[in-house]
Amino acid sequence: DTAVSQTPKYLVTQMGNDKSIKCEQNLGHDTMYWYKQDSKKFLKIMFSYNNKELIINETVPNRFSPKSPDKAHLNLHINSLELGDSAVYFCASSRTSGGSLETQYFGPGTRLLVL
Amino acid sequence: QQQVKQSPQSLIVQKGGISIINCAYENTAFDYFPWYQQFPGKGPALLIAIRPDVSEKKEGRFTISFNKSAKQFSLHIMDSQPGDSATYFCAPQEAGGYQKVTFGTGTKLQVIP
């Protein structure tokens, strides 16, 4: 059973298009994240949701809009795709309890290529 | 502002050797110090983690050494194996509230037979 799953695994699209990436976790976690990993393998957090509420919103273009329909799902919609958006996008989840520190579980990634 | 500096950027080690990766941080609010391992085409996965109340933690061939005063922690891989070839990230976390993880820049380890 896949703990954190993402679809699609690969996404090739033209500049200017709008696309969505979906993420689902079956771990019962209450916090989910989106990360961007660039070609140099640098991992940067983009957003974090706790129980469907946005709690971390890093400096990300407003073309990127996360949406959490329930605490098991966190989708990422990207408008007007640009060449610089090409990267691997990882979804992650963790259990959070106040100040308790919990491990993050990552999905397999979505490889986005903008042409 | 770069809060987490990881070194070296890449590392080649002979099979059976010791691999050492270092992480230096500035944020004194960090209270949990994990290392993640990422294989090509996969997401990162927790390898080993330490809390600041101990200076060392060992799990099998993997050891974290933590120096709170120097604001540094390191990953040691003993008897390195080709299967350890991966990219390693330190990812210190702030305590309290919701977790914001700051990933290091990554170290690509290659263990050659």
PDB file of C-alpha atoms in Angstrom:
ATOM      1  CA  ASP A   1       0.000   0.000   0.000  1.00  0.00           C
ATOM      2  CA  THR A   2       1.387   3.384  -1.012  1.00  0.00           C
ATOM      3  CA  ALA A   3       1.509   5.757   1.958  1.00  0.00           C
ATOM      4  CA  VAL A   4       1.776   9.030   0.017  1.00  0.00           C
ATOM      5  CA  SER A   5       0.796   8.910  -3.648  1.00  0.00           C
ATOM      6  CA  GLN A   6       0.981  11.559  -6.341  1.00  0.00           C
ATOM      7  CA  THR A   7      -0.487  11.804  -9.815  1.00  0.00           C
ATOM      8  CA  PRO A   8       0.699  12.170 -12.415  1.00  0.00           C
ATOM      9  CA  LYS A   9       4.247  10.881 -12.120  1.00  0.00           C
ATOM     10  CA  TYR A  10       5.336  12.749 -15.233  1.00  0.00           C
ATOM     11  CA  LEU A  11       3.872  15.908 -16.724  1.00  0.00           C
ATOM     12  CA  VAL A  12       5.073  17.480 -19.955  1.00  0.00           C
ATOM     13  CA  THR A  13       3.281  20.615 -21.063  1.00  0.00           C
ATOM     14  CA  GLN A  14       3.605  23.833 -23.000  1.00  0.00           C
ATOM     15  CA  MET A  15       4.355  27.236 -21.548  1.00  0.00           C
ATOM     16  CA  GLY A  16       1.208  29.126 -20.603  1.00  0.00           C
ATOM     17  CA  ASN A  17      -0.866  26.044 -19.853  1.00  0.00           C
ATOM     18  CA  ASP A  18      -2.612  25.330 -16.546  1.00  0.00           C
ATOM     19  CA  LYS A  19      -2.017  22.006 -14.815  1.00  0.00           C
ATOM     20  CA  SER A  20      -2.815  20.239 -11.555  1.00  0.00           C
ATOM     21  CA  ILE A  21      -0.961  17.693  -9.450  1.00  0.00           C
ATOM     22  CA  LYS A  22      -2.829  15.541  -6.977  1.00  0.00           C
ATOM     23  CA  CYS A  23      -1.625  14.068  -3.699  1.00  0.00           C
ATOM     24  CA  GLU A  24      -3.227  11.605  -1.335  1.00  0.00           C
ATOM     25  CA  GLN A  25      -1.989  10.067   1.900  1.00  0.00           C
ATOM     26  CA  ASN A  26      -3.449   7.068   3.693  1.00  0.00           C
ATOM     27  CA  LEU A  27      -1.391   7.418   6.873  1.00  0.00           C
ATOM     28  CA  GLY A  28      -4.025   9.312   8.827  1.00  0.00           C
ATOM     29  CA  HIS A  29      -1.717  12.327   9.079  1.00  0.00           C
ATOM     30  CA  ASP A  30      -3.137  15.781   9.641  1.00  0.00           C
ATOM     31  CA  THR A  31      -0.426  17.862   7.979  1.00  0.00           C
ATOM     32  CA  MET A  32       0.540  17.850   4.312  1.00  0.00           C
ATOM     33  CA  TYR A  33       3.184  19.719   2.341  1.00  0.00           C
ATOM     34  CA  TRP A  34       4.308  20.610  -1.145  1.00  0.00           C
ATOM     35  CA  TYR A  35       8.014  20.845  -1.940  1.00  0.00           C
ATOM     36  CA  LYS A  36       9.820  21.841  -5.126  1.00  0.00           C
ATOM     37  CA  GLN A  37      13.123  20.162  -6.021  1.00  0.00           C
ATOM     38  CA  ASP A  38      15.116  21.892  -8.735  1.00  0.00           C
ATOM     39  CA  SER A  39      17.692  20.471 -11.112  1.00  0.00           C
ATOM     40  CA  LYS A  40      20.423  20.910  -8.498  1.00  0.00           C
ATOM     41  CA  LYS A  41      18.425  18.753  -6.064  1.00  0.00           C
ATOM     42  CA  PHE A  42      17.679  21.709  -3.798  1.00  0.00           C
ATOM     43  CA  LEU A  43      14.453  21.060  -1.841  1.00  0.00           C
ATOM     44  CA  LYS A  44      12.290  24.020  -0.927  1.00  0.00           C
ATOM     45  CA  ILE A  45       9.003  23.990   0.938  1.00  0.00           C
ATOM     46  CA  MET A  46       6.163  25.727  -0.841  1.00  0.00           C
ATOM     47  CA  PHE A  47       3.042  25.162   1.238  1.00  0.00           C
ATOM     48  CA  SER A  48       1.813  23.289   4.269  1.00  0.00           C
ATOM     49  CA  TYR A  49      -1.732  22.469   5.342  1.00  0.00           C
ATOM     50  CA  ASN A  50      -2.920  21.260   8.713  1.00  0.00           C
ATOM     51  CA  ASN A  51      -6.445  19.825   8.797  1.00  0.00           C
ATOM     52  CA  LYS A  52      -7.274  21.626   5.545  1.00  0.00           C
ATOM     53  CA  GLU A  53      -5.988  24.958   6.862  1.00  0.00           C
ATOM     54  CA  LEU A  54      -3.016  26.692   5.206  1.00  0.00           C
ATOM     55  CA  ILE A  55      -0.241  27.128   7.785  1.00  0.00           C
ATOM     56  CA  ILE A  56       2.913  27.649   5.722  1.00  0.00           C
ATOM     57  CA  ASN A  57       2.917  29.737   2.583  1.00  0.00           C
ATOM     58  CA  GLU A  58       6.430  30.460   1.407  1.00  0.00           C
ATOM     59  CA  THR A  59       7.379  33.032  -1.198  1.00  0.00           C
ATOM     60  CA  VAL A  60       5.816  31.334  -4.171  1.00  0.00           C
ATOM     61  CA  PRO A  61       4.285  33.009  -7.250  1.00  0.00           C
ATOM     62  CA  ASN A  62       0.523  33.304  -6.902  1.00  0.00           C
ATOM     63  CA  ARG A  63       0.254  31.202 -10.052  1.00  0.00           C
ATOM     64  CA  PHE A  64       0.607  28.303  -7.628  1.00  0.00           C
ATOM     65  CA  SER A  65      -2.534  27.557  -5.654  1.00  0.00           C
ATOM     66  CA  PRO A  66      -2.852  24.645  -3.238  1.00  0.00           C
ATOM     67  CA  LYS A  67      -6.186  23.176  -2.342  1.00  0.00           C
ATOM     68  CA  SER A  68      -7.017  20.690   0.404  1.00  0.00           C
ATOM     69  CA  PRO A  69     -10.506  19.185   0.060  1.00  0.00           C
ATOM     70  CA  ASP A  70      -9.910  17.042   3.150  1.00  0.00           C
ATOM     71  CA  LYS A  71      -6.961  16.235   5.364  1.00  0.00           C
ATOM     72  CA  ALA A  72      -5.977  13.220   3.257  1.00  0.00           C
ATOM     73  CA  HIS A  73      -5.655  15.197   0.033  1.00  0.00           C
ATOM     74  CA  LEU A  74      -3.593  18.189  -1.030  1.00  0.00           C
ATOM     75  CA  ASN A  75      -3.634  19.259  -4.654  1.00  0.00           C
ATOM     76  CA  LEU A  76      -1.471  21.824  -6.398  1.00  0.00           C
ATOM     77  CA  HIS A  77      -2.770  23.876  -9.297  1.00  0.00           C
ATOM     78  CA  ILE A  78      -0.376  25.872 -11.438  1.00  0.00           C
ATOM     79  CA  ASN A  79      -1.593  28.587 -13.791  1.00  0.00           C
ATOM     80  CA  SER A  80       0.253  30.012 -16.781  1.00  0.00           C
ATOM     81  CA  LEU A  81       3.170  27.609 -16.567  1.00  0.00           C
ATOM     82  CA  GLU A  82       6.641  29.031 -17.164  1.00  0.00           C
ATOM     83  CA  LEU A  83       9.914  27.378 -18.158  1.00  0.00           C
ATOM     84  CA  GLY A  84      11.280  27.946 -14.645  1.00  0.00           C
ATOM     85  CA  ASP A  85       8.498  25.840 -13.164  1.00  0.00           C
ATOM     86  CA  SER A  86      10.187  22.729 -14.530  1.00  0.00           C
ATOM     87  CA  ALA A  87      11.179  20.699 -11.481  1.00  0.00           C
ATOM     88  CA  VAL A  88      10.175  17.707  -9.398  1.00  0.00           C
ATOM     89  CA  TYR A  89       7.310  18.447  -7.040  1.00  0.00           C
ATOM     90  CA  PHE A  90       7.040  16.350  -3.888  1.00  0.00           C
ATOM     91  CA  CYS A  91       4.067  15.973  -1.637  1.00  0.00           C
ATOM     92  CA  ALA A  92       4.718  14.979   1.976  1.00  0.00           C
ATOM     93  CA  SER A  93       2.691  14.367   5.102  1.00  0.00           C
ATOM     94  CA  SER A  94       3.312  14.148   8.820  1.00  0.00           C
ATOM     95  CA  ARG A  95       1.504  13.752  12.074  1.00  0.00           C
ATOM     96  CA  THR A  96       1.521  16.923  14.124  1.00  0.00           C
ATOM     97  CA  SER A  97       0.580  17.341  17.689  1.00  0.00           C
ATOM     98  CA  GLY A  98       1.256  20.788  19.075  1.00  0.00           C
ATOM     99  CA  GLY A  99       4.993  20.999  19.601  1.00  0.00           C
ATOM    100  CA  SER A 100       5.549  17.351  18.850  1.00  0.00           C
ATOM    101  CA  LEU A 101       8.080  16.757  16.079  1.00  0.00           C
ATOM    102  CA  GLU A 102       7.119  14.134  13.564  1.00  0.00           C
ATOM    103  CA  THR A 103       8.798  12.573  10.568  1.00  0.00           C
ATOM    104  CA  GLN A 104       7.709  13.691   7.121  1.00  0.00           C
ATOM    105  CA  TYR A 105       6.761  10.995   4.628  1.00  0.00           C
ATOM    106  CA  PHE A 106       7.339  11.914   1.007  1.00  0.00           C
ATOM    107  CA  GLY A 107       5.537  10.835  -2.123  1.00  0.00           C
ATOM    108  CA  PRO A 108       7.382   9.592  -5.235  1.00  0.00           C
ATOM    109  CA  GLY A 109       7.363  13.011  -6.883  1.00  0.00           C
ATOM    110  CA  THR A 110       5.856  14.524 -10.034  1.00  0.00           C
ATOM    111  CA  ARG A 111       8.363  15.412 -12.719  1.00  0.00           C
ATOM    112  CA  LEU A 112       7.124  18.533 -14.480  1.00  0.00           C
ATOM    113  CA  LEU A 113       8.707  19.660 -17.724  1.00  0.00           C
ATOM    114  CA  VAL A 114       7.535  22.903 -19.295  1.00  0.00           C
ATOM    115  CA  LEU A 115       8.446  23.327 -22.969  1.00  0.00           C
TER     116      LEU A 115
ATOM    117  CA  GLN B   1      19.417  33.883   3.853  1.00  0.00           C
ATOM    118  CA  GLN B   2      20.974  30.439   3.905  1.00  0.00           C
ATOM    119  CA  GLN B   3      20.197  28.954   7.319  1.00  0.00           C
ATOM    120  CA  VAL B   4      21.547  25.485   6.657  1.00  0.00           C
ATOM    121  CA  LYS B   5      24.874  24.742   5.012  1.00  0.00           C
ATOM    122  CA  GLN B   6      25.682  21.177   4.065  1.00  0.00           C
ATOM    123  CA  SER B   7      29.057  19.843   2.943  1.00  0.00           C
ATOM    124  CA  PRO B   8      30.504  18.351   0.888  1.00  0.00           C
ATOM    125  CA  GLN B   9      28.347  18.748  -2.203  1.00  0.00           C
ATOM    126  CA  SER B  10      29.502  15.371  -3.475  1.00  0.00           C
ATOM    127  CA  LEU B  11      31.480  12.496  -2.039  1.00  0.00           C
ATOM    128  CA  ILE B  12      33.073   9.393  -3.508  1.00  0.00           C
ATOM    129  CA  VAL B  13      33.976   6.653  -1.048  1.00  0.00           C
ATOM    130  CA  GLN B  14      35.450   3.215  -1.516  1.00  0.00           C
ATOM    131  CA  LYS B  15      33.323   0.278  -0.401  1.00  0.00           C
ATOM    132  CA  GLY B  16      34.005  -0.400   3.266  1.00  0.00           C
ATOM    133  CA  GLY B  17      35.128   3.160   3.928  1.00  0.00           C
ATOM    134  CA  ILE B  18      33.598   5.833   6.146  1.00  0.00           C
ATOM    135  CA  SER B  19      31.375   8.530   4.640  1.00  0.00           C
ATOM    136  CA  ILE B  20      31.043  11.782   6.570  1.00  0.00           C
ATOM    137  CA  ILE B  21      28.572  14.543   5.730  1.00  0.00           C
ATOM    138  CA  ASN B  22      28.324  17.764   7.702  1.00  0.00           C
ATOM    139  CA  CYS B  23      25.553  20.233   8.350  1.00  0.00           C
ATOM    140  CA  ALA B  24      25.933  23.688   9.904  1.00  0.00           C
ATOM    141  CA  TYR B  25      22.965  25.811  10.915  1.00  0.00           C
ATOM    142  CA  GLU B  26      22.270  29.286  12.245  1.00  0.00           C
ATOM    143  CA  ASN B  27      18.741  29.079  13.598  1.00  0.00           C
ATOM    144  CA  THR B  28      18.881  28.374  17.340  1.00  0.00           C
ATOM    145  CA  ALA B  29      15.162  27.516  17.260  1.00  0.00           C
ATOM    146  CA  PHE B  30      15.970  24.229  15.523  1.00  0.00           C
ATOM    147  CA  ASP B  31      15.163  21.443  17.914  1.00  0.00           C
ATOM    148  CA  TYR B  32      15.150  18.246  15.860  1.00  0.00           C
ATOM    149  CA  PHE B  33      17.916  17.165  13.546  1.00  0.00           C
ATOM    150  CA  PRO B  34      17.110  14.481  10.965  1.00  0.00           C
ATOM    151  CA  TRP B  35      18.948  13.190   7.956  1.00  0.00           C
ATOM    152  CA  TYR B  36      16.973  12.146   4.893  1.00  0.00           C
ATOM    153  CA  GLN B  37      18.153   9.755   2.190  1.00  0.00           C
ATOM    154  CA  GLN B  38      16.968  10.092  -1.405  1.00  0.00           C
ATOM    155  CA  PHE B  39      17.537   7.504  -4.120  1.00  0.00           C
ATOM    156  CA  PRO B  40      17.258   8.527  -7.796  1.00  0.00           C
ATOM    157  CA  GLY B  41      13.656   8.818  -8.888  1.00  0.00           C
ATOM    158  CA  LYS B  42      12.318   8.532  -5.330  1.00  0.00           C
ATOM    159  CA  GLY B  43      11.207  10.901  -2.612  1.00  0.00           C
ATOM    160  CA  PRO B  44      13.386  11.587   0.438  1.00  0.00           C
ATOM    161  CA  ALA B  45      12.959   9.215   3.368  1.00  0.00           C
ATOM    162  CA  LEU B  46      14.023   9.619   6.978  1.00  0.00           C
ATOM    163  CA  LEU B  47      17.284   7.837   7.688  1.00  0.00           C
ATOM    164  CA  ILE B  48      18.145   8.816  11.244  1.00  0.00           C
ATOM    165  CA  ALA B  49      17.399  11.736  13.571  1.00  0.00           C
ATOM    166  CA  ILE B  50      18.644  13.194  16.835  1.00  0.00           C
ATOM    167  CA  ARG B  51      17.312  15.523  19.481  1.00  0.00           C
ATOM    168  CA  PRO B  52      19.590  18.152  21.058  1.00  0.00           C
ATOM    169  CA  ASP B  53      19.671  16.518  24.483  1.00  0.00           C
ATOM    170  CA  VAL B  54      22.139  13.878  23.261  1.00  0.00           C
ATOM    171  CA  SER B  55      25.432  14.290  21.414  1.00  0.00           C
ATOM    172  CA  GLU B  56      25.393  11.065  19.421  1.00  0.00           C
ATOM    173  CA  LYS B  57      22.937   8.506  18.099  1.00  0.00           C
ATOM    174  CA  LYS B  58      23.794   5.283  16.350  1.00  0.00           C
ATOM    175  CA  GLU B  59      21.547   3.049  14.275  1.00  0.00           C
ATOM    176  CA  GLY B  60      23.370   0.194  12.618  1.00  0.00           C
ATOM    177  CA  ARG B  61      26.042   1.636  10.334  1.00  0.00           C
ATOM    178  CA  PHE B  62      24.638   5.158  10.590  1.00  0.00           C
ATOM    179  CA  THR B  63      25.627   7.625  13.324  1.00  0.00           C
ATOM    180  CA  ILE B  64      24.656  11.225  13.954  1.00  0.00           C
ATOM    181  CA  SER B  65      27.062  13.394  15.920  1.00  0.00           C
ATOM    182  CA  PHE B  66      25.636  16.620  17.302  1.00  0.00           C
ATOM    183  CA  ASN B  67      27.551  19.667  18.551  1.00  0.00           C
ATOM    184  CA  LYS B  68      25.086  22.162  19.946  1.00  0.00           C
ATOM    185  CA  SER B  69      27.616  24.870  20.819  1.00  0.00           C
ATOM    186  CA  ALA B  70      29.085  24.795  17.318  1.00  0.00           C
ATOM    187  CA  LYS B  71      25.618  24.504  15.748  1.00  0.00           C
ATOM    188  CA  GLN B  72      26.711  21.561  13.668  1.00  0.00           C
ATOM    189  CA  PHE B  73      25.686  17.965  13.200  1.00  0.00           C
ATOM    190  CA  SER B  74      27.083  15.267  10.997  1.00  0.00           C
ATOM    191  CA  LEU B  75      26.178  11.922   9.490  1.00  0.00           C
ATOM    192  CA  HIS B  76      28.712   9.099   9.564  1.00  0.00           C
ATOM    193  CA  ILE B  77      28.201   6.000   7.455  1.00  0.00           C
ATOM    194  CA  MET B  78      30.480   3.183   8.547  1.00  0.00           C
ATOM    195  CA  ASP B  79      31.426   0.324   6.216  1.00  0.00           C
ATOM    196  CA  SER B  80      29.877   2.211   3.293  1.00  0.00           C
ATOM    197  CA  GLN B  81      28.184   0.010   0.675  1.00  0.00           C
ATOM    198  CA  PRO B  82      27.286   0.625  -2.986  1.00  0.00           C
ATOM    199  CA  GLY B  83      23.632   0.481  -1.892  1.00  0.00           C
ATOM    200  CA  ASP B  84      24.260   3.606   0.196  1.00  0.00           C
ATOM    201  CA  SER B  85      24.813   5.600  -3.000  1.00  0.00           C
ATOM    202  CA  ALA B  86      22.167   8.317  -2.790  1.00  0.00           C
ATOM    203  CA  THR B  87      21.685  11.988  -2.038  1.00  0.00           C
ATOM    204  CA  TYR B  88      21.613  12.874   1.654  1.00  0.00           C
ATOM    205  CA  PHE B  89      19.911  15.906   3.147  1.00  0.00           C
ATOM    206  CA  CYS B  90      20.079  17.356   6.614  1.00  0.00           C
ATOM    207  CA  ALA B  91      16.721  18.876   7.476  1.00  0.00           C
ATOM    208  CA  PRO B  92      16.620  20.570  10.880  1.00  0.00           C
ATOM    209  CA  GLN B  93      13.193  21.474  12.229  1.00  0.00           C
ATOM    210  CA  GLU B  94      11.942  24.199  14.518  1.00  0.00           C
ATOM    211  CA  ALA B  95      10.268  23.192  17.731  1.00  0.00           C
ATOM    212  CA  GLY B  96       6.748  24.145  18.654  1.00  0.00           C
ATOM    213  CA  GLY B  97       3.770  25.015  16.526  1.00  0.00           C
ATOM    214  CA  TYR B  98       3.749  23.662  13.025  1.00  0.00           C
ATOM    215  CA  GLN B  99       6.822  22.257  11.457  1.00  0.00           C
ATOM    216  CA  LYS B 100       8.815  24.159   8.954  1.00  0.00           C
ATOM    217  CA  VAL B 101      11.625  22.034   7.632  1.00  0.00           C
ATOM    218  CA  THR B 102      14.721  23.673   6.165  1.00  0.00           C
ATOM    219  CA  PHE B 103      16.579  21.269   3.930  1.00  0.00           C
ATOM    220  CA  GLY B 104      20.309  21.424   3.402  1.00  0.00           C
ATOM    221  CA  THR B 105      21.657  21.634  -0.124  1.00  0.00           C
ATOM    222  CA  GLY B 106      22.230  17.892  -0.335  1.00  0.00           C
ATOM    223  CA  THR B 107      25.277  15.641  -0.657  1.00  0.00           C
ATOM    224  CA  LYS B 108      25.513  13.142  -3.474  1.00  0.00           C
ATOM    225  CA  LEU B 109      27.306  10.058  -2.179  1.00  0.00           C
ATOM    226  CA  GLN B 110      28.775   7.487  -4.506  1.00  0.00           C
ATOM    227  CA  VAL B 111      30.211   4.322  -3.024  1.00  0.00           C
ATOM    228  CA  ILE B 112      32.419   2.507  -5.487  1.00  0.00           C
ATOM    229  CA  PRO B 113      33.148  -1.233  -5.264  1.00  0.00           C
TER     230      PRO B 113
END
